Short mmCIF file of C-alpha atoms in Angstrom, two decimals:
data_model
loop_
_atom_site.label_atom_id
_atom_site.label_comp_id
_atom_site.label_asym_id
_atom_site.label_seq_id
_atom_site.Cartn_x
_atom_site.Cartn_y
_atom_site.Cartn_z
CA MET I 61 -162.31 -123.20 13.00
CA GLN I 62 -159.12 -121.10 13.00
CA LEU I 63 -160.31 -118.08 11.03
CA SER I 64 -163.55 -116.42 9.92
CA VAL I 65 -163.44 -114.06 6.93
CA ILE I 66 -166.35 -111.57 6.99
CA VAL I 67 -167.27 -109.96 3.68
CA PRO I 68 -170.05 -107.34 3.70
CA THR I 69 -171.57 -107.07 0.23
CA PHE I 70 -173.95 -104.81 -1.66
CA ASN I 71 -174.59 -105.75 -5.29
CA GLU I 72 -171.23 -107.46 -5.77
CA GLY I 73 -172.41 -110.53 -7.73
CA PRO I 74 -169.76 -110.32 -10.50
CA ASN I 75 -166.95 -110.43 -7.93
CA ILE I 76 -168.06 -113.35 -5.75
CA ASP I 77 -166.63 -116.27 -7.73
CA GLU I 78 -163.22 -114.63 -8.19
CA LEU I 79 -163.08 -113.62 -4.51
CA VAL I 80 -163.90 -117.11 -3.23
CA ARG I 81 -161.37 -118.69 -5.60
CA GLY I 82 -158.72 -116.23 -4.41
CA LEU I 83 -159.49 -116.92 -0.74
CA THR I 84 -159.50 -120.68 -1.34
CA THR I 85 -156.00 -120.51 -2.77
CA ALA I 86 -154.70 -118.09 -0.14
CA LEU I 87 -156.13 -120.02 2.82
CA HIS I 88 -154.90 -123.45 1.79
CA GLY I 89 -153.93 -125.31 4.96
CA ILE I 90 -155.89 -122.94 7.24
CA ASP I 91 -159.19 -124.08 8.73
CA ALA I 92 -161.22 -121.07 7.63
CA GLU I 93 -164.73 -120.03 6.66
CA VAL I 94 -166.12 -117.16 4.59
CA ILE I 95 -169.22 -115.33 5.80
CA PHE I 96 -170.92 -113.01 3.33
CA VAL I 97 -173.28 -110.56 5.03
CA ASP I 98 -175.31 -109.32 2.13
CA ASP I 99 -177.50 -106.22 1.82
CA SER I 100 -177.92 -106.49 -1.94
CA THR I 101 -180.92 -105.55 -4.02
CA ASP I 102 -179.83 -107.69 -6.98
CA ASP I 103 -179.02 -111.38 -7.47
CA THR I 104 -175.87 -111.38 -5.31
CA PRO I 105 -177.34 -113.77 -2.68
CA ALA I 106 -178.16 -116.30 -5.42
CA VAL I 107 -174.64 -115.96 -6.82
CA ILE I 108 -173.13 -116.57 -3.37
CA THR I 109 -175.31 -119.66 -2.90
CA GLU I 110 -174.25 -121.00 -6.29
CA VAL I 111 -170.55 -120.40 -5.62
CA ALA I 112 -170.82 -121.91 -2.12
CA ALA I 113 -172.23 -125.14 -3.55
CA THR I 114 -168.98 -125.93 -5.36
CA ALA I 115 -166.42 -124.17 -3.13
CA THR I 116 -163.99 -126.28 -1.12
CA LEU I 117 -163.95 -123.56 1.52
CA PRO I 118 -167.01 -123.30 3.82
CA VAL I 119 -169.05 -120.33 2.53
CA ARG I 120 -172.14 -118.90 4.23
CA CYS I 121 -174.48 -116.11 3.22
CA ILE I 122 -176.48 -114.00 5.66
CA HIS I 123 -178.87 -111.84 3.64
CA ARG I 124 -180.39 -108.83 5.43
CA ASP I 125 -183.65 -107.46 4.12
CA GLN I 126 -183.23 -104.52 6.50
CA PRO I 127 -179.56 -103.42 6.45
CA VAL I 128 -179.47 -101.87 9.93
CA GLY I 129 -176.21 -100.01 10.56
CA GLY I 130 -175.08 -100.20 6.93
CA LEU I 131 -171.75 -101.87 6.20
CA GLY I 132 -170.71 -101.55 9.82
CA GLY I 133 -173.85 -103.32 10.96
CA ALA I 134 -173.14 -106.10 8.47
CA VAL I 135 -169.67 -106.61 9.94
CA VAL I 136 -171.08 -106.79 13.46
CA GLU I 137 -173.66 -109.36 12.37
CA GLY I 138 -170.95 -111.40 10.68
CA ALA I 139 -168.82 -111.28 13.83
CA ARG I 140 -171.71 -112.58 15.90
CA ALA I 141 -172.20 -115.46 13.47
CA ALA I 142 -168.49 -116.34 13.19
CA THR I 143 -167.22 -119.64 14.58
CA SER I 144 -163.66 -118.39 15.08
CA ASP I 145 -162.41 -115.75 17.52
CA LEU I 146 -160.03 -114.41 14.87
CA CYS I 147 -162.04 -112.52 12.24
CA ILE I 148 -160.84 -110.77 9.11
CA VAL I 149 -162.99 -108.10 7.49
CA MET I 150 -162.54 -107.33 3.81
CA ASP I 151 -164.49 -105.83 0.91
CA GLY I 152 -166.08 -107.95 -1.77
CA ASP I 153 -164.70 -106.05 -4.78
CA LEU I 154 -161.15 -107.52 -4.70
CA GLN I 155 -159.53 -104.18 -3.94
CA HIS I 156 -158.46 -105.97 -0.78
CA PRO I 157 -156.24 -108.77 -2.15
CA PRO I 158 -157.09 -112.27 -0.84
CA ALA I 159 -153.38 -113.14 -0.99
CA LYS I 160 -152.82 -110.76 1.94
CA VAL I 161 -155.24 -112.58 4.25
CA PRO I 162 -152.75 -115.23 5.49
CA GLU I 163 -150.31 -112.50 6.58
CA LEU I 164 -153.02 -110.79 8.63
CA TYR I 165 -153.96 -114.15 10.12
CA ARG I 166 -150.40 -115.12 11.05
CA ARG I 167 -149.79 -111.73 12.68
CA GLY I 168 -153.01 -111.99 14.68
CA LEU I 169 -152.13 -115.53 15.70
CA GLU I 170 -149.12 -114.25 17.62
CA GLY I 171 -151.54 -113.07 20.30
CA ASP I 172 -149.85 -109.82 21.32
CA VAL I 173 -152.32 -107.52 19.53
CA ASP I 174 -156.09 -107.16 19.33
CA VAL I 175 -156.35 -105.64 15.85
CA VAL I 176 -154.17 -106.04 12.76
CA VAL I 177 -154.77 -103.26 10.24
CA ALA I 178 -153.97 -103.68 6.56
CA SER I 179 -152.74 -100.17 5.81
CA ARG I 180 -152.41 -98.33 2.52
CA TYR I 181 -150.21 -95.70 4.13
CA THR I 182 -147.56 -97.58 6.09
CA GLY I 183 -144.19 -98.66 4.69
CA GLY I 184 -144.67 -100.51 1.41
CA GLY I 185 -148.42 -99.86 1.26
CA ASP I 186 -150.07 -98.35 -1.79
CA ALA I 187 -153.39 -96.57 -2.39
CA SER I 188 -153.27 -96.36 -6.17
CA GLY I 189 -156.54 -98.27 -6.45
CA LEU I 190 -158.39 -95.12 -5.39
CA ALA I 191 -159.93 -93.68 -8.53
CA GLY I 192 -158.59 -90.20 -9.29
CA TRP I 193 -156.80 -87.52 -7.35
CA ILE I 194 -160.00 -86.32 -5.69
CA ARG I 195 -160.54 -89.65 -3.92
CA HIS I 196 -156.86 -89.70 -2.93
CA LEU I 197 -157.22 -86.23 -1.46
CA VAL I 198 -160.47 -87.09 0.33
CA SER I 199 -158.94 -90.27 1.75
CA ARG I 200 -155.82 -88.53 3.03
CA THR I 201 -157.74 -85.57 4.44
CA SER I 202 -160.34 -87.69 6.23
CA THR I 203 -157.56 -89.84 7.70
CA LEU I 204 -155.74 -86.79 9.07
CA VAL I 205 -158.95 -85.32 10.50
CA THR I 206 -159.86 -88.62 12.14
CA LYS I 207 -156.43 -89.06 13.73
CA ALA I 208 -156.54 -85.47 14.98
CA MET I 209 -159.84 -86.14 16.73
CA PHE I 210 -158.57 -89.37 18.36
CA PRO I 211 -154.84 -88.73 18.80
CA VAL I 212 -154.34 -91.39 21.49
CA ARG I 213 -156.50 -94.26 20.36
CA LEU I 214 -155.46 -93.93 16.72
CA HIS I 215 -151.81 -93.30 17.48
CA ASP I 216 -150.70 -96.75 16.30
CA THR I 217 -152.48 -96.80 12.96
CA THR I 218 -151.83 -94.85 9.79
CA ASP I 219 -155.05 -96.02 8.12
CA PRO I 220 -158.04 -96.02 10.50
CA MET I 221 -160.38 -95.72 7.50
CA THR I 222 -159.44 -99.03 5.90
CA GLY I 223 -162.02 -101.78 5.56
CA PHE I 224 -159.38 -104.54 5.59
CA PHE I 225 -158.34 -105.72 9.05
CA LEU I 226 -158.26 -108.57 11.56
CA PHE I 227 -159.71 -108.41 15.05
CA ASP I 228 -159.92 -110.81 17.97
CA ARG I 229 -163.42 -111.29 19.37
CA ARG I 230 -161.95 -112.21 22.76
CA THR I 231 -160.70 -108.66 23.26
CA VAL I 232 -162.87 -106.55 20.93
CA ASP I 233 -166.27 -106.13 22.55
CA VAL I 234 -168.60 -106.49 19.57
CA ALA I 235 -171.66 -105.91 21.76
CA GLU I 236 -170.43 -102.38 22.56
CA LEU I 237 -170.28 -101.33 18.92
CA LYS I 238 -173.01 -99.08 17.53
CA PRO I 239 -172.21 -98.96 13.81
CA ARG I 240 -173.81 -96.24 11.69
CA GLY I 241 -171.93 -96.43 8.43
CA PHE I 242 -169.11 -97.97 6.48
CA LYS I 243 -166.09 -97.08 8.67
CA ILE I 244 -166.39 -99.94 11.15
CA LEU I 245 -162.66 -100.01 12.01
CA LEU I 246 -162.93 -96.42 13.23
CA GLU I 247 -165.86 -97.48 15.41
CA ILE I 248 -163.82 -100.34 16.90
CA LEU I 249 -160.67 -98.32 17.58
CA ALA I 250 -162.45 -95.21 18.90
CA ARG I 251 -164.67 -97.04 21.38
CA GLN I 252 -162.04 -99.27 23.00
CA GLN I 253 -158.41 -99.02 24.00
CA LEU I 254 -156.83 -101.78 21.93
CA ARG I 255 -153.41 -103.09 20.95
CA VAL I 256 -152.97 -102.36 17.26
CA THR I 257 -150.37 -103.21 14.67
CA GLU I 258 -150.22 -102.80 10.90
CA VAL I 259 -149.15 -104.64 7.79
CA PRO I 260 -148.85 -102.82 4.45
CA PHE I 261 -150.99 -103.74 1.47
CA ASP I 262 -151.59 -102.51 -2.06
CA PHE I 263 -155.14 -101.21 -2.49
CA GLY I 264 -156.03 -102.58 -5.92
CA GLU I 265 -158.52 -101.63 -8.59
CA ARG I 266 -162.09 -102.85 -8.43
CA HIS I 267 -162.49 -106.21 -10.21
CA ALA I 268 -166.05 -105.59 -11.45
CA GLY I 269 -169.10 -103.50 -10.69
CA GLU I 270 -169.31 -99.90 -9.54
CA SER I 271 -167.89 -98.13 -6.53
CA LYS I 272 -170.35 -97.47 -3.70
CA ALA I 273 -168.57 -94.26 -2.65
CA SER I 274 -170.88 -91.24 -2.76
CA PHE I 275 -171.44 -87.80 -1.31
CA ARG I 276 -174.03 -89.32 1.03
CA GLN I 277 -171.46 -91.80 2.36
CA GLY I 278 -169.05 -88.93 2.90
CA MET I 279 -171.62 -87.04 4.94
CA SER I 280 -172.41 -90.23 6.84
CA PHE I 281 -168.72 -90.58 7.72
CA PHE I 282 -168.42 -87.07 9.12
CA TRP I 283 -171.63 -87.61 11.04
CA GLN I 284 -170.23 -90.86 12.48
CA LEU I 285 -167.03 -89.05 13.42
CA ALA I 286 -168.91 -86.29 15.25
CA LEU I 287 -171.07 -88.73 17.18
CA LEU I 288 -168.08 -90.86 18.19
CA ARG I 289 -166.12 -87.86 19.37
CA PHE I 290 -168.79 -85.78 21.01
CA GLY I 291 -171.81 -88.03 21.51
CA ARG I 292 -175.37 -87.98 20.21
CA MET I 293 -176.07 -84.49 21.51
CA SER I 294 -173.54 -83.02 19.12
CA GLY I 295 -175.44 -84.42 16.16
CA PHE I 296 -178.65 -83.01 17.54
CA ALA I 297 -176.89 -79.69 18.03
CA VAL I 298 -175.75 -79.59 14.40
CA ILE I 299 -179.27 -80.27 13.17
CA GLY I 300 -180.65 -77.75 15.66
CA ALA I 301 -178.14 -75.13 14.59
CA LEU I 302 -178.95 -75.60 10.92
CA GLY I 303 -182.65 -75.49 11.76
CA ALA I 304 -182.16 -72.33 13.77
CA LEU I 305 -180.31 -70.67 10.90
CA ALA I 306 -183.08 -71.72 8.53
CA ASN I 307 -185.68 -70.40 10.97
CA ILE I 308 -183.92 -67.06 11.29
CA ALA I 309 -183.45 -66.84 7.51
CA ILE I 310 -187.14 -67.50 6.88
CA VAL I 311 -188.15 -64.88 9.47
CA TRP I 312 -185.78 -62.37 7.88
CA LEU I 313 -186.96 -63.14 4.35
CA LEU I 314 -190.65 -62.91 5.18
CA THR I 315 -190.37 -59.76 7.30
CA THR I 316 -188.26 -58.17 4.55
CA VAL I 317 -191.07 -58.61 2.04
CA GLY I 318 -193.61 -57.16 4.47
CA VAL I 319 -195.07 -60.19 6.26
CA GLU I 320 -195.91 -59.42 9.90
CA TYR I 321 -193.20 -60.90 12.11
CA LEU I 322 -195.55 -63.06 14.20
CA ILE I 323 -196.88 -64.78 11.07
CA SER I 324 -193.31 -65.08 9.81
CA ALA I 325 -192.27 -66.79 13.03
CA ILE I 326 -195.13 -69.28 12.79
CA ILE I 327 -194.31 -70.20 9.18
CA ALA I 328 -190.60 -70.50 9.95
CA THR I 329 -191.32 -72.70 12.96
CA GLU I 330 -193.53 -75.16 11.08
CA VAL I 331 -191.05 -75.51 8.22
CA THR I 332 -188.09 -76.12 10.53
CA ILE I 333 -190.01 -78.53 12.79
CA LEU I 334 -190.68 -80.75 9.77
CA ALA I 335 -187.14 -80.43 8.39
CA ASN I 336 -185.54 -81.12 11.79
CA PHE I 337 -187.66 -84.22 12.31
CA ILE I 338 -186.60 -85.65 8.96
CA ALA I 339 -182.92 -84.92 9.66
CA GLN I 340 -183.10 -86.46 13.13
CA GLU I 341 -184.73 -89.57 11.71
CA LEU I 342 -182.04 -89.96 9.07
CA TRP I 343 -179.00 -89.25 11.22
CA VAL I 344 -179.25 -88.42 14.93
CA PHE I 345 -181.63 -91.13 16.11
CA ARG I 346 -181.29 -93.52 13.21
CA ASP I 347 -179.94 -96.36 15.35
CA MET I 348 -182.82 -96.01 17.82
CA ARG I 349 -185.68 -96.23 15.33
CA ALA I 350 -185.96 -100.02 15.28
CA ASP I 351 -186.81 -100.24 19.00
CA ALA I 352 -188.88 -97.06 19.16
CA SER I 353 -192.55 -96.55 18.35
CA PRO I 354 -193.61 -96.67 14.67
CA LEU I 355 -192.74 -93.70 12.47
CA ARG I 356 -196.24 -92.21 12.45
CA TYR I 357 -196.34 -92.11 16.25
CA ARG I 358 -192.84 -90.64 16.47
CA PHE I 359 -193.87 -87.92 14.06
CA ILE I 360 -197.14 -87.16 15.87
CA ILE I 361 -195.45 -87.01 19.27
CA ALA I 362 -192.53 -84.90 18.02
CA PHE I 363 -194.74 -82.59 15.95
CA ALA I 364 -197.20 -82.08 18.81
CA PHE I 365 -194.44 -81.38 21.35
CA ASN I 366 -192.56 -78.97 19.11
CA ASN I 367 -195.72 -77.09 18.30
CA ALA I 368 -196.60 -76.93 22.00
CA GLU I 369 -193.11 -75.61 22.63
CA ALA I 370 -193.62 -73.10 19.82
CA LEU I 371 -196.93 -71.96 21.32
CA ILE I 372 -194.98 -71.04 24.42
CA ARG I 373 -191.90 -69.70 22.63
CA ILE I 374 -193.55 -67.52 19.98
CA PRO I 375 -195.53 -65.39 22.48
CA ILE I 376 -192.27 -64.91 24.35
CA VAL I 377 -190.70 -63.77 21.07
CA TYR I 378 -193.64 -61.40 20.62
CA LEU I 379 -193.19 -59.91 24.09
CA MET I 380 -189.46 -59.53 23.59
CA VAL I 381 -189.99 -57.68 20.31
CA ASP I 382 -192.93 -55.68 21.63
CA SER I 383 -190.76 -54.43 24.48
CA ARG I 384 -188.55 -52.86 21.77
CA HIS I 385 -185.45 -54.27 23.45
CA PHE I 386 -184.98 -56.99 20.80
CA THR I 387 -185.40 -57.34 17.06
CA ALA I 388 -187.42 -60.27 15.69
CA VAL I 389 -184.26 -62.05 14.58
CA VAL I 390 -182.47 -61.67 17.93
CA ALA I 391 -185.52 -62.74 19.92
CA THR I 392 -185.93 -65.80 17.71
CA ALA I 393 -182.28 -66.77 18.13
CA ILE I 394 -182.34 -66.46 21.93
CA THR I 395 -185.51 -68.49 22.41
CA LEU I 396 -184.33 -71.20 20.00
CA ALA I 397 -181.11 -71.61 21.97
CA ILE I 398 -183.06 -72.13 25.19
CA ALA I 399 -185.44 -74.56 23.50
CA PHE I 400 -182.55 -76.73 22.30
CA VAL I 401 -181.95 -78.52 25.59
CA VAL I 402 -185.65 -79.08 26.17
CA ARG I 403 -186.13 -80.55 22.71
CA PHE I 404 -183.14 -82.89 22.95
CA THR I 405 -184.27 -84.24 26.31
CA PHE I 406 -187.80 -84.88 25.07
CA GLN I 407 -186.68 -86.49 21.83
CA SER I 408 -184.20 -88.82 23.54
CA LEU I 409 -186.34 -89.87 26.48
CA VAL I 410 -189.82 -89.90 24.93
CA VAL I 411 -189.96 -89.86 21.12
CA TYR I 412 -187.21 -92.45 20.57
CA ALA I 413 -187.47 -94.31 23.87
CA PRO I 414 -187.35 -98.08 23.22
CA ARG I 415 -190.72 -99.74 23.59
CA ARG I 416 -189.14 -102.20 26.03
CA SER I 417 -188.02 -99.26 28.15
CA ARG I 418 -191.53 -97.83 28.22
CA ARG I 419 -192.84 -101.21 29.35
CA ALA I 420 -190.12 -101.41 31.99
CA ARG I 421 -191.12 -98.00 33.36
CA GLN I 422 -194.71 -99.17 33.66
CA LEU I 423 -193.74 -102.34 35.51
CA TYR I 424 -190.89 -100.89 37.56
CA PRO I 425 -191.45 -97.13 37.92
CA SER I 426 -188.54 -96.76 40.34
CA VAL I 427 -186.02 -98.00 37.79
CA ASP I 428 -184.61 -95.66 35.16
CA PRO I 429 -184.16 -97.78 32.01
CA ILE I 430 -182.70 -95.00 29.89
CA ALA I 431 -179.10 -95.59 28.92
CA PRO I 432 -176.55 -92.81 29.48
CA PRO I 433 -175.73 -90.47 26.56
CA GLU I 434 -173.78 -92.13 23.81
CA SER I 435 -170.19 -91.05 23.47
CA VAL I 436 -166.69 -92.40 23.72
CA GLU I 437 -164.25 -91.72 26.50
CA SER I 438 -161.97 -88.77 26.10
CA ASP I 439 -158.44 -89.37 24.91
#
């Protein structure tokens, strides 16, 4: 097999037939396969199976009941299943034109680069398929921010946010990727020093169906960017900072209306413990949940630890305020800052520790199975 085309899909049934027909025409004479990695909740898998039965191009469908890692995770799974070292990633909505695939393939076949990026922003490229000026502005702004955060590794690409690109599995270490969202090219380029080139393409209009872009995806992107640049602790810090602000605000609000500050601190602590746990589950430790203990145990362990920490911290707050050297707000802020490091260490090494790692510690207590903090090398 000369080429594997990986298409992550989510409810793209109306586009499948047209996409496969376009790829069949474009890839005439090339020994290629199409791998759909599908996270759909509709009949898209059935549509893919039906189209595959009559297609002259080999078409496979990998349906994931649990879409771990989102679109990025789907691309990684497709790469693992591919039979060719040269893999092209493209969307299933035909905004990435199948006719451009042979050009990406031929450029990658030259062997002097690891990644070929189909760019909307290089000479001759066009991004008019983005719906409305707001999406144009968001796309341009996010691209500039991303390049500013990785000035060396993204130096050779004008469009690190595109979902249309070729990569060589012989030089791109798929096993090292830890996808969290839909910007898998950013994950690839930020984690490894790679040889990159670009070809321009016209980003077209969606053939059918609805765009999957949303505010939640936007927040997921910025979260992915922060974790790639600064590591997991930065995400924990953001959640902790927001929780601390909420804690302080609750203390202020309750003491303002006459609630005794010790009771205010207890209420604020319980509210923020619950909110922080939910946020950490959704974002900071999301990729560790599958290997960790079940949710109910994670919650019990985290809730018990944070309350134990609070039982120590709140009396300290009381003593600081009672000494008349600190206000309730200042004392709360200081103790929360100190508690941050303790909480992060406990969450990483205990609450979300992989079950295999716990077993390894029991069998081999002298071996530390915990992986180092997750981050990319500095530019």
